Amino acid sequence: MSTYAKKQGFGATLWDFMTTVDHKKIAILYLISGGLFFILGGLEAMFIRIQLAVPDNNFMSAGTFNEMITMHGTTMIFLAAMPILLGIMNAVMPLQIGARDVAFPFLNSLGFWLFFFGGVVLNLSWFMGGAPDAGWTSYASLSIHSQGHGVDFYVLGLQISGFGTLIAGINFLVTIINMRTPGMTYMRMPMFTWTTFVVSALILFAFPPLTVGLTLMLFDRMFGANFFDAAAGGNTIIWEHLFWIFGHPEVYILILPAFGIFSEILATFSRKRLFGYSSMVFATVLIGFLGFMVWAHHMFTVGLGPIANAIFAVATMAIAVPTGIKIFNWIFTMWGGSVRFTVPMLYAVSFIPSFTMGGVTGIMLAAAPADYQYHDSYFVVAHFHYVIVGGVVLGILAGITYYWPKIFGTMLNETLGKFTFWFFLIGFHLTFFIQHFLGLWGMPRRVFTYLPGQGWETSNLVSTAGAIFMAVGVIILLINIIITSVKNVRVGNDPWEDGRTLEWSIPSPPPFYNFKQLPLARGLDAYWIEKMEGKKEMTPAEPLGDIHMPNGSIIPICITIGLFVASFGALYNMDADKTWTVPVIIIGLLITFGSMLIRSIKDDHGFHIHKEDLMDDKDKEVKA
Amino acid sequence: MANQQSNSANPNLNLEYRRKQNAEEMKHQVITFSMMIFFTLIAFAMVAMETISRWFIIPVILLLAVIQVIFQLYYFMHMKHKGHETIALFIYSGLTVGLITVLVFLTIVWL
Ligand code: HEM
Ligand SMILES: [Cu+2]
């Protein structure tokens, strides 16, 4: 292996990560940047809760509050939850199907950098004249009249990071369709791979409507088009439709990977096969399918008419059926298993009731006539935080803890992990449970303050106290990460001891080519099958041979930086006094298309790892 | 896709069979190609005649267009061959999503 020895030092590591096309390193990039955005969004949430802790508060102005909630929602959904999940998918999915990388490693890196710079564009708005302030949904009736450039940052930032997500989704689809190891049929794929597959399909179909919507918004704001301006013959409702045609599948893009993570964890720590595997697959596909036919449940109060409302209400309630199938399967997986309460398992067990509560309020909201009461009240805030925090964020925390050893080769401390878990879980319910009632007592959503004497004081204070608990939990997690990284105690292949799927059959972290020989999958839970027959490793499906690997490349960053530069030209283009904008757009696009041109005319065939370098003593013995 | 061919590198293997196969394929392509041209002529002719109601012409032209797309996909882009199931699945899912959107826009936004 000496020929592949790496240079040391910070600069070399940085360069390595900037040019990497290795799915495991890109996963780490996603996790780090998603984690940073998560902390940023968390800080914004804390500021929101401080402002609302007491009535008539003037911790921040109404305008700043609007920017805060907009950036909190946008950051958490697009820049924290989704990238962290894409990171876990990148780290785990290729290993689970026995692949050496994703199908298009170069695009994988491009996807990451597009997401990252899109997020940077969005957040630079804080320092460049004010953040977007029309809500994460950016309804056109509000956003086309928003002063300043906030909403332009929203449009361009999301446009760039949206391209990145779309690229990642297509990449995963092709990987799962084409790169499964011999024996890994569709119905032997681990549940997390299945959810990755369905989620990637959702990304493929859901992001184009967002792209279209954002483009129309861009034209309305930049060039004075009137797509959404009712006074000029446009229709503001079209934005709402386009946004939610994307937006509802988006919430399933977030929750399905969490479902996948929990399915793996529940099976592993119950030491049992996932109960009803094929019905789980069926339910996942069905949820993905139905997810596209329900978006108008966000628009019941728009006045679509009773027939449209009824159709969308019934379609929405239908989603509860496959979701219920999943909940029961998870419970039956634990039933009769020899359950081990590790930190990931604690998250999984508490996820089931927490998420179910969110599902129940979802059904309540889906009853269109009742929604006229709930809509735009704190009841809705409570609902989506129960599904997103109680489902997605618990899933992320569980997934990070569970896969930490596979990604970084060390084990997070269990005791500290339990502290994080309890602080977070208690804080979460403390913050959001009471908000159901605040909503029913009439507190509207997205208000920057409220008057005393309406019976909302105590509840809001309780809610803020809960938020502090959650923050403490996250801080303990950060301490845990630092301690673990400093101690750096390495672990073996299967640190949880009950790993069932292929990723646990190779070292932690895996070598950069993942599998020396592609493994033969002989059934669902392929590694478990081998273990049950007393074997220590997988049966190889191919003889030892040369492995072809792609070269790293700096071009993805160059492509992205071009778009980054151009977006600032586009942003300020409408200001009459700024004449530099058109040149900036042109320079940016030249960088982007120039880099793409270089990529397409310069051949890059990658390199081979030779068989001799792969052979260890054992292989040589066999030869001799 | 490659599924139709044998794995052998020998070009003479199954030559007779493959020749027949290709001739058949060619026949299909010629037939569909001429039908597509014929459809196009019909479309132009209908518009040129000026006597037929547009409420008849527009749906018929759309129908002819759909048939042409199907010919294109199945006969020229080989979707009728084995090994295209996943591709078909994704095309039809995308189509479903798109058509639902159009349907909703037609019923509750624009009309
Ligand atoms: C049983 C399943 C579910 C049902 C029946 C359901 C139903 C609904 C309904 C009807 C609304 C609109 C309420 C209103 O604005 O008046 C809503 C809002 C929302 N739901 Fe769900 N939901 C479900 C699951 C989920 C999941 C799994 C997520 C995310 C992981 C989610 C995230 C959201 C979000 C973010 C909103 C608020 C959007 C906004 O206005 O900003 N929901 N849900
Ligand atoms: Cu929804």
PDB file of C-alpha atoms in Angstrom, chain A residues 17 100 107 136-137 167 180 208 211 273 341 364 387 405 521 581:
ATOM      1  CA  PHE A  17     -11.201  16.892   0.903  1.00  0.00           C
ATOM      2  CA  ARG A 100     -16.927   0.295  -4.367  1.00  0.00           C
ATOM      3  CA  LEU A 107     -21.056  14.212  -9.785  1.00  0.00           C
ATOM      4  CA  TRP A 136     -39.611  29.203   4.412  1.00  0.00           C
ATOM      5  CA  THR A 137     -42.604  28.774   2.095  1.00  0.00           C
ATOM      6  CA  ILE A 167     -27.640  15.525  -8.769  1.00  0.00           C
ATOM      7  CA  ARG A 180     -25.469  -4.032  -6.462  1.00  0.00           C
ATOM      8  CA  PRO A 208     -38.055  20.140 -10.754  1.00  0.00           C
ATOM      9  CA  THR A 211     -36.793  24.765  -9.746  1.00  0.00           C
ATOM     10  CA  ARG A 273     -34.805  -9.976  11.307  1.00  0.00           C
ATOM     11  CA  PHE A 341     -30.767  -0.584  24.929  1.00  0.00           C
ATOM     12  CA  MET A 364     -56.487  15.798  12.399  1.00  0.00           C
ATOM     13  CA  VAL A 387     -42.825  14.660  12.772  1.00  0.00           C
ATOM     14  CA  PRO A 405     -17.819   3.852  14.176  1.00  0.00           C
ATOM     15  CA  ALA A 521     -25.038 -11.708  -0.869  1.00  0.00           C
ATOM     16  CA  THR A 581     -23.569  43.238 -12.125  1.00  0.00           C
TER      17      THR A 581
END
